[in-house]
Amino acid sequence: MARRFQTRLTIATSVLIAATIGFMSLALIHLAATTITKQHRIRGKLLTALAKRNIEYGTGLPEEVMERVGDQMVVTALLTAELVAIAEQDGSLSPERISEALSRVIERSRQHRGYPLVDEFWVTDENGYAYIHTEDFDFTFSPDPEKTPQANEFWPLLEEGAAPLVQKLQKRAVDEKRFKYVGVSGVDKPRIVQIGVGEDLVNSIQSGFLVENIVERFVEEMEIER
């Protein structure tokens, strides 16, 4: 009897220990699963927040980039003003030859990116008449917005010491194409020196920051991390 009782006790104890181990294992598995789920949930929220912030940052970049483009355009206009003054100093270069040289700059910039990095040069006399230019039509600046809408803002550059003027990207009056213009004063005499960049450059900048492109790059980066 004693031996049977001991055997039963041993079996019961073994079953109890096995059950305890089983329950503990299930509890640990549940705890681990809960922890992993919680970690993935937290990571998912962090990734969502990060993606949202990246997209918001990316969609706001084009405006900042265009501001930097405007800064570089100011430098280009200042250099143009200096070079025109030097070219006209001894009268050896005609306005036509200067215009041809500026047109070559446009074409050579096209070779670099496949589109012109600057589209137009306009250099006026003291009356606002653009006698040096790279377009196939004449133009005269006027302070009257009715006569030269958009361009009238550059008229104050004829005054000595006027600060450079940077316009925001906008549709120009002559053909509704989106252009960005920058102007500076002359260095040798009262004049307006204006340069413009057009849709090719603008579109190339903005296309790089389309939301779908930003999301696609973000997903690709996440795949690489995995």
mmCIF file of N, CA, C and O in Angstrom, residues 26-99:
data_model
loop_
_atom_site.group_PDB
_atom_site.id
_atom_site.type_symbol
_atom_site.label_atom_id
_atom_site.label_comp_id
_atom_site.label_asym_id
_atom_site.label_seq_id
_atom_site.Cartn_x
_atom_site.Cartn_y
_atom_site.Cartn_z
ATOM 1 N N LEU A 26 3.277 28.909 -21.255
ATOM 2 C CA LEU A 26 2.229 29.666 -21.952
ATOM 3 C C LEU A 26 2.234 31.133 -21.537
ATOM 4 O O LEU A 26 2.052 32.038 -22.364
ATOM 5 N N ALA A 27 2.438 31.351 -20.224
ATOM 6 C CA ALA A 27 2.469 32.725 -19.728
ATOM 7 C C ALA A 27 3.637 33.496 -20.332
ATOM 8 O O ALA A 27 3.509 34.660 -20.731
ATOM 9 N N LEU A 28 4.801 32.824 -20.404
ATOM 10 C CA LEU A 28 5.977 33.471 -20.980
ATOM 11 C C LEU A 28 5.785 33.750 -22.470
ATOM 12 O O LEU A 28 6.176 34.804 -22.984
ATOM 13 N N ILE A 29 5.180 32.767 -23.166
ATOM 14 C CA ILE A 29 4.911 32.957 -24.597
ATOM 15 C C ILE A 29 3.953 34.124 -24.806
ATOM 16 O O ILE A 29 4.145 34.976 -25.679
ATOM 17 N N HIS A 30 2.903 34.163 -23.973
ATOM 18 C CA HIS A 30 1.935 35.258 -24.077
ATOM 19 C C HIS A 30 2.595 36.602 -23.788
ATOM 20 O O HIS A 30 2.360 37.601 -24.489
ATOM 21 N N LEU A 31 3.443 36.611 -22.741
ATOM 22 C CA LEU A 31 4.138 37.846 -22.387
ATOM 23 C C LEU A 31 5.067 38.288 -23.514
ATOM 24 O O LEU A 31 5.125 39.474 -23.874
ATOM 25 N N ALA A 32 5.797 37.305 -24.083
ATOM 26 C CA ALA A 32 6.714 37.632 -25.182
ATOM 27 C C ALA A 32 5.949 38.145 -26.395
ATOM 28 O O ALA A 32 6.348 39.127 -27.037
ATOM 29 N N ALA A 33 4.829 37.475 -26.712
ATOM 30 C CA ALA A 33 4.020 37.895 -27.857
ATOM 31 C C ALA A 33 3.464 39.295 -27.639
ATOM 32 O O ALA A 33 3.451 40.132 -28.548
ATOM 33 N N THR A 34 2.990 39.536 -26.398
ATOM 34 C CA THR A 34 2.448 40.863 -26.079
ATOM 35 C C THR A 34 3.530 41.928 -26.192
ATOM 36 O O THR A 34 3.307 43.022 -26.730
ATOM 37 N N THR A 35 4.729 41.599 -25.692
ATOM 38 C CA THR A 35 5.846 42.554 -25.750
ATOM 39 C C THR A 35 6.244 42.852 -27.186
ATOM 40 O O THR A 35 6.456 44.006 -27.568
ATOM 41 N N ILE A 36 6.337 41.777 -27.992
ATOM 42 C CA ILE A 36 6.710 41.956 -29.402
ATOM 43 C C ILE A 36 5.661 42.784 -30.135
ATOM 44 O O ILE A 36 5.979 43.693 -30.910
ATOM 45 N N THR A 37 4.381 42.455 -29.868
ATOM 46 C CA THR A 37 3.298 43.213 -30.505
ATOM 47 C C THR A 37 3.359 44.683 -30.113
ATOM 48 O O THR A 37 3.191 45.579 -30.950
ATOM 49 N N LYS A 38 3.606 44.917 -28.825
ATOM 50 C CA LYS A 38 3.699 46.293 -28.344
ATOM 51 C C LYS A 38 4.876 47.014 -28.984
ATOM 52 O O LYS A 38 4.767 48.177 -29.393
ATOM 53 N N GLN A 39 6.014 46.298 -29.087
ATOM 54 C CA GLN A 39 7.192 46.902 -29.705
ATOM 55 C C GLN A 39 6.931 47.243 -31.170
ATOM 56 O O GLN A 39 7.315 48.315 -31.655
ATOM 57 N N HIS A 40 6.269 46.313 -31.883
ATOM 58 C CA HIS A 40 5.959 46.571 -33.291
ATOM 59 C C HIS A 40 4.968 47.722 -33.426
ATOM 60 O O HIS A 40 5.055 48.519 -34.368
ATOM 61 N N ARG A 41 4.014 47.789 -32.475
ATOM 62 C CA ARG A 41 3.048 48.879 -32.522
ATOM 63 C C ARG A 41 3.745 50.221 -32.307
ATOM 64 O O ARG A 41 3.480 51.200 -33.010
ATOM 65 N N ILE A 42 4.666 50.241 -31.328
ATOM 66 C CA ILE A 42 5.412 51.472 -31.062
ATOM 67 C C ILE A 42 6.281 51.838 -32.259
ATOM 68 O O ILE A 42 6.335 52.988 -32.689
ATOM 69 N N ARG A 43 6.946 50.803 -32.828
ATOM 70 C CA ARG A 43 7.793 51.055 -33.993
ATOM 71 C C ARG A 43 6.964 51.541 -35.176
ATOM 72 O O ARG A 43 7.375 52.437 -35.912
ATOM 73 N N GLY A 44 5.780 50.940 -35.324
ATOM 74 C CA GLY A 44 4.903 51.368 -36.412
ATOM 75 C C GLY A 44 4.493 52.822 -36.267
ATOM 76 O O GLY A 44 4.473 53.576 -37.243
ATOM 77 N N LYS A 45 4.166 53.225 -35.026
ATOM 78 C CA LYS A 45 3.794 54.617 -34.787
ATOM 79 C C LYS A 45 4.966 55.552 -35.065
ATOM 80 O O LYS A 45 4.797 56.625 -35.649
ATOM 81 N N LEU A 46 6.163 55.116 -34.641
ATOM 82 C CA LEU A 46 7.350 55.939 -34.880
ATOM 83 C C LEU A 46 7.633 56.080 -36.370
ATOM 84 O O LEU A 46 7.953 57.172 -36.857
ATOM 85 N N LEU A 47 7.509 54.964 -37.096
ATOM 86 C CA LEU A 47 7.751 55.006 -38.539
ATOM 87 C C LEU A 47 6.712 55.871 -39.246
ATOM 88 O O LEU A 47 7.037 56.607 -40.182
ATOM 89 N N THR A 48 5.458 55.771 -38.785
ATOM 90 C CA THR A 48 4.406 56.599 -39.378
ATOM 91 C C THR A 48 4.686 58.076 -39.146
ATOM 92 O O THR A 48 4.556 58.904 -40.057
ATOM 93 N N ALA A 49 5.079 58.395 -37.896
ATOM 94 C CA ALA A 49 5.398 59.791 -37.581
ATOM 95 C C ALA A 49 6.600 60.268 -38.384
ATOM 96 O O ALA A 49 6.627 61.397 -38.886
ATOM 97 N N LEU A 50 7.611 59.380 -38.511
ATOM 98 C CA LEU A 50 8.803 59.735 -39.275
ATOM 99 C C LEU A 50 8.469 59.944 -40.746
ATOM 100 O O LEU A 50 8.937 60.900 -41.377
ATOM 101 N N ALA A 51 7.650 59.042 -41.290
ATOM 102 C CA ALA A 51 7.259 59.173 -42.697
ATOM 103 C C ALA A 51 6.488 60.469 -42.925
ATOM 104 O O ALA A 51 6.719 61.182 -43.902
ATOM 105 N N LYS A 52 5.575 60.781 -42.011
ATOM 106 C CA LYS A 52 4.789 62.012 -42.137
ATOM 107 C C LYS A 52 5.691 63.230 -42.102
ATOM 108 O O LYS A 52 5.543 64.160 -42.898
ATOM 109 N N ARG A 53 6.656 63.205 -41.163
ATOM 110 C CA ARG A 53 7.563 64.349 -41.045
ATOM 111 C C ARG A 53 8.440 64.482 -42.285
ATOM 112 O O ARG A 53 8.684 65.584 -42.773
ATOM 113 N N ASN A 54 8.916 63.336 -42.797
ATOM 114 C CA ASN A 54 9.747 63.380 -44.005
ATOM 115 C C ASN A 54 8.972 63.916 -45.197
ATOM 116 O O ASN A 54 9.497 64.689 -46.006
ATOM 117 N N ILE A 55 7.713 63.481 -45.322
ATOM 118 C CA ILE A 55 6.892 63.946 -46.440
ATOM 119 C C ILE A 55 6.622 65.439 -46.310
ATOM 120 O O ILE A 55 6.714 66.196 -47.281
ATOM 121 N N GLU A 56 6.286 65.883 -45.093
ATOM 122 C CA GLU A 56 6.042 67.310 -44.885
ATOM 123 C C GLU A 56 7.295 68.125 -45.184
ATOM 124 O O GLU A 56 7.233 69.189 -45.800
ATOM 125 N N TYR A 57 8.446 67.594 -44.746
ATOM 126 C CA TYR A 57 9.708 68.291 -45.010
ATOM 127 C C TYR A 57 10.008 68.319 -46.504
ATOM 128 O O TYR A 57 10.404 69.342 -47.062
ATOM 129 N N GLY A 58 9.786 67.162 -47.153
ATOM 130 C CA GLY A 58 10.075 67.077 -48.577
ATOM 131 C C GLY A 58 9.199 67.989 -49.415
ATOM 132 O O GLY A 58 9.665 68.631 -50.355
ATOM 133 N N THR A 59 7.901 68.056 -49.062
ATOM 134 C CA THR A 59 6.994 68.899 -49.837
ATOM 135 C C THR A 59 7.260 70.382 -49.603
ATOM 136 O O THR A 59 6.874 71.217 -50.417
ATOM 137 N N GLY A 60 7.918 70.717 -48.503
ATOM 138 C CA GLY A 60 8.241 72.116 -48.246
ATOM 139 C C GLY A 60 9.568 72.547 -48.832
ATOM 140 O O GLY A 60 9.870 73.742 -48.896
ATOM 141 N N LEU A 61 10.364 71.585 -49.286
ATOM 142 C CA LEU A 61 11.690 71.904 -49.802
ATOM 143 C C LEU A 61 11.698 72.712 -51.094
ATOM 144 O O LEU A 61 12.566 73.566 -51.262
ATOM 145 N N PRO A 62 10.796 72.446 -52.060
ATOM 146 C CA PRO A 62 10.882 73.196 -53.315
ATOM 147 C C PRO A 62 10.926 74.704 -53.128
ATOM 148 O O PRO A 62 11.684 75.399 -53.808
ATOM 149 N N GLU A 63 10.122 75.234 -52.199
ATOM 150 C CA GLU A 63 10.119 76.674 -51.971
ATOM 151 C C GLU A 63 11.471 77.142 -51.441
ATOM 152 O O GLU A 63 11.995 78.177 -51.868
ATOM 153 N N GLU A 64 12.055 76.358 -50.526
ATOM 154 C CA GLU A 64 13.368 76.714 -50.001
ATOM 155 C C GLU A 64 14.433 76.616 -51.090
ATOM 156 O O GLU A 64 15.347 77.447 -51.162
ATOM 157 N N VAL A 65 14.313 75.583 -51.920
ATOM 158 C CA VAL A 65 15.273 75.420 -53.014
ATOM 159 C C VAL A 65 15.171 76.593 -53.985
ATOM 160 O O VAL A 65 16.188 77.130 -54.448
ATOM 161 N N MET A 66 13.943 77.027 -54.287
ATOM 162 C CA MET A 66 13.767 78.146 -55.201
ATOM 163 C C MET A 66 14.344 79.433 -54.616
ATOM 164 O O MET A 66 14.836 80.296 -55.350
ATOM 165 N N GLU A 67 14.310 79.572 -53.302
ATOM 166 C CA GLU A 67 14.943 80.734 -52.678
ATOM 167 C C GLU A 67 16.444 80.709 -52.895
ATOM 168 O O GLU A 67 17.066 81.742 -53.171
ATOM 169 N N ARG A 68 17.038 79.513 -52.770
ATOM 170 C CA ARG A 68 18.483 79.392 -53.016
ATOM 171 C C ARG A 68 18.798 79.637 -54.491
ATOM 172 O O ARG A 68 19.839 80.207 -54.822
ATOM 173 N N VAL A 69 17.901 79.188 -55.371
ATOM 174 C CA VAL A 69 18.074 79.464 -56.800
ATOM 175 C C VAL A 69 18.076 80.973 -57.027
ATOM 176 O O VAL A 69 18.891 81.509 -57.785
ATOM 177 N N GLY A 70 17.168 81.668 -56.343
ATOM 178 C CA GLY A 70 17.120 83.124 -56.453
ATOM 179 C C GLY A 70 18.419 83.772 -56.013
ATOM 180 O O GLY A 70 18.892 84.739 -56.633
ATOM 181 N N ASP A 71 19.026 83.240 -54.953
ATOM 182 C CA ASP A 71 20.309 83.781 -54.481
ATOM 183 C C ASP A 71 21.384 83.634 -55.554
ATOM 184 O O ASP A 71 22.172 84.562 -55.801
ATOM 185 N N GLN A 72 21.433 82.459 -56.184
ATOM 186 C CA GLN A 72 22.430 82.235 -57.232
ATOM 187 C C GLN A 72 22.150 83.103 -58.458
ATOM 188 O O GLN A 72 23.084 83.548 -59.141
ATOM 189 N N MET A 73 20.881 83.353 -58.720
ATOM 190 C CA MET A 73 20.533 84.226 -59.836
ATOM 191 C C MET A 73 21.008 85.654 -59.582
ATOM 192 O O MET A 73 21.424 86.357 -60.516
ATOM 193 N N VAL A 74 20.945 86.085 -58.335
ATOM 194 C CA VAL A 74 21.450 87.423 -57.993
ATOM 195 C C VAL A 74 22.936 87.517 -58.312
ATOM 196 O O VAL A 74 23.404 88.504 -58.905
ATOM 197 N N VAL A 75 23.691 86.485 -57.931
ATOM 198 C CA VAL A 75 25.130 86.475 -58.217
ATOM 199 C C VAL A 75 25.372 86.527 -59.725
ATOM 200 O O VAL A 75 26.240 87.266 -60.208
ATOM 201 N N THR A 76 24.602 85.747 -60.478
ATOM 202 C CA THR A 76 24.746 85.741 -61.934
ATOM 203 C C THR A 76 24.454 87.118 -62.520
ATOM 204 O O THR A 76 25.165 87.591 -63.423
ATOM 205 N N ALA A 77 23.413 87.775 -62.017
ATOM 206 C CA ALA A 77 23.067 89.109 -62.506
ATOM 207 C C ALA A 77 24.158 90.122 -62.163
ATOM 208 O O ALA A 77 24.497 90.997 -62.980
ATOM 209 N N LEU A 78 24.718 90.022 -60.959
ATOM 210 C CA LEU A 78 25.797 90.935 -60.563
ATOM 211 C C LEU A 78 27.025 90.742 -61.452
ATOM 212 O O LEU A 78 27.665 91.722 -61.872
ATOM 213 N N LEU A 79 27.366 89.491 -61.734
ATOM 214 C CA LEU A 79 28.495 89.213 -62.628
ATOM 215 C C LEU A 79 28.224 89.762 -64.028
ATOM 216 O O LEU A 79 29.119 90.327 -64.674
ATOM 217 N N THR A 80 26.992 89.594 -64.492
ATOM 218 C CA THR A 80 26.628 90.107 -65.817
ATOM 219 C C THR A 80 26.780 91.623 -65.870
ATOM 220 O O THR A 80 27.297 92.180 -66.853
ATOM 221 N N ALA A 81 26.337 92.301 -64.816
ATOM 222 C CA ALA A 81 26.460 93.761 -64.770
ATOM 223 C C ALA A 81 27.923 94.187 -64.845
ATOM 224 O O ALA A 81 28.274 95.143 -65.561
ATOM 225 N N GLU A 82 28.787 93.480 -64.118
ATOM 226 C CA GLU A 82 30.213 93.810 -64.136
ATOM 227 C C GLU A 82 30.821 93.557 -65.513
ATOM 228 O O GLU A 82 31.591 94.377 -66.034
ATOM 229 N N LEU A 83 30.481 92.418 -66.113
ATOM 230 C CA LEU A 83 31.068 92.054 -67.406
ATOM 231 C C LEU A 83 30.586 92.972 -68.522
ATOM 232 O O LEU A 83 31.351 93.310 -69.434
ATOM 233 N N VAL A 84 29.318 93.384 -68.473
ATOM 234 C CA VAL A 84 28.814 94.318 -69.484
ATOM 235 C C VAL A 84 29.538 95.655 -69.367
ATOM 236 O O VAL A 84 29.909 96.275 -70.377
ATOM 237 N N ALA A 85 29.769 96.101 -68.139
ATOM 238 C CA ALA A 85 30.487 97.366 -67.937
ATOM 239 C C ALA A 85 31.900 97.284 -68.511
ATOM 240 O O ALA A 85 32.375 98.226 -69.162
ATOM 241 N N ILE A 86 32.581 96.157 -68.279
ATOM 242 C CA ILE A 86 33.933 95.981 -68.811
ATOM 243 C C ILE A 86 33.907 95.922 -70.338
ATOM 244 O O ILE A 86 34.741 96.528 -71.019
ATOM 245 N N ALA A 87 32.926 95.184 -70.885
ATOM 246 C CA ALA A 87 32.842 95.019 -72.339
ATOM 247 C C ALA A 87 32.575 96.338 -73.046
ATOM 248 O O ALA A 87 33.045 96.560 -74.171
ATOM 249 N N GLU A 88 31.841 97.231 -72.399
ATOM 250 C CA GLU A 88 31.490 98.501 -73.036
ATOM 251 C C GLU A 88 32.463 99.624 -72.690
ATOM 252 O O GLU A 88 32.332 100.737 -73.208
ATOM 253 N N GLN A 89 33.418 99.317 -71.837
ATOM 254 C CA GLN A 89 34.307 100.367 -71.343
ATOM 255 C C GLN A 89 35.065 101.069 -72.463
ATOM 256 O O GLN A 89 35.167 102.296 -72.495
ATOM 257 N N ASP A 90 35.609 100.284 -73.394
ATOM 258 C CA ASP A 90 36.370 100.898 -74.488
ATOM 259 C C ASP A 90 35.610 100.881 -75.809
ATOM 260 O O ASP A 90 36.155 101.289 -76.846
ATOM 261 N N GLY A 91 34.378 100.408 -75.772
ATOM 262 C CA GLY A 91 33.554 100.419 -76.976
ATOM 263 C C GLY A 91 33.949 99.403 -78.022
ATOM 264 O O GLY A 91 33.513 99.494 -79.178
ATOM 265 N N SER A 92 34.764 98.408 -77.651
ATOM 266 C CA SER A 92 35.234 97.432 -78.635
ATOM 267 C C SER A 92 34.191 96.368 -78.954
ATOM 268 O O SER A 92 34.263 95.717 -80.002
ATOM 269 N N LEU A 93 33.233 96.166 -78.048
ATOM 270 C CA LEU A 93 32.196 95.160 -78.266
ATOM 271 C C LEU A 93 30.848 95.845 -78.464
ATOM 272 O O LEU A 93 30.430 96.671 -77.653
ATOM 273 N N SER A 94 30.174 95.460 -79.522
ATOM 274 C CA SER A 94 28.851 96.017 -79.799
ATOM 275 C C SER A 94 27.802 95.301 -78.951
ATOM 276 O O SER A 94 28.038 94.186 -78.459
ATOM 277 N N PRO A 95 26.632 95.904 -78.772
ATOM 278 C CA PRO A 95 25.552 95.219 -78.050
ATOM 279 C C PRO A 95 25.206 93.869 -78.666
ATOM 280 O O PRO A 95 24.870 92.922 -77.945
ATOM 281 N N GLU A 96 25.309 93.777 -79.983
ATOM 282 C CA GLU A 96 24.996 92.516 -80.656
ATOM 283 C C GLU A 96 25.976 91.418 -80.251
ATOM 284 O O GLU A 96 25.575 90.270 -80.006
ATOM 285 N N ARG A 97 27.260 91.762 -80.182
ATOM 286 C CA ARG A 97 28.260 90.757 -79.809
ATOM 287 C C ARG A 97 28.116 90.348 -78.345
ATOM 288 O O ARG A 97 28.311 89.184 -77.997
ATOM 289 N N ILE A 98 27.764 91.298 -77.493
ATOM 290 C CA ILE A 98 27.538 90.963 -76.084
ATOM 291 C C ILE A 98 26.328 90.039 -75.958
ATOM 292 O O ILE A 98 26.349 89.053 -75.207
ATOM 293 N N SER A 99 25.281 90.346 -76.715
ATOM 294 C CA SER A 99 24.082 89.500 -76.696
ATOM 295 C C SER A 99 24.408 88.088 -77.177
ATOM 296 O O SER A 99 23.912 87.096 -76.622
#
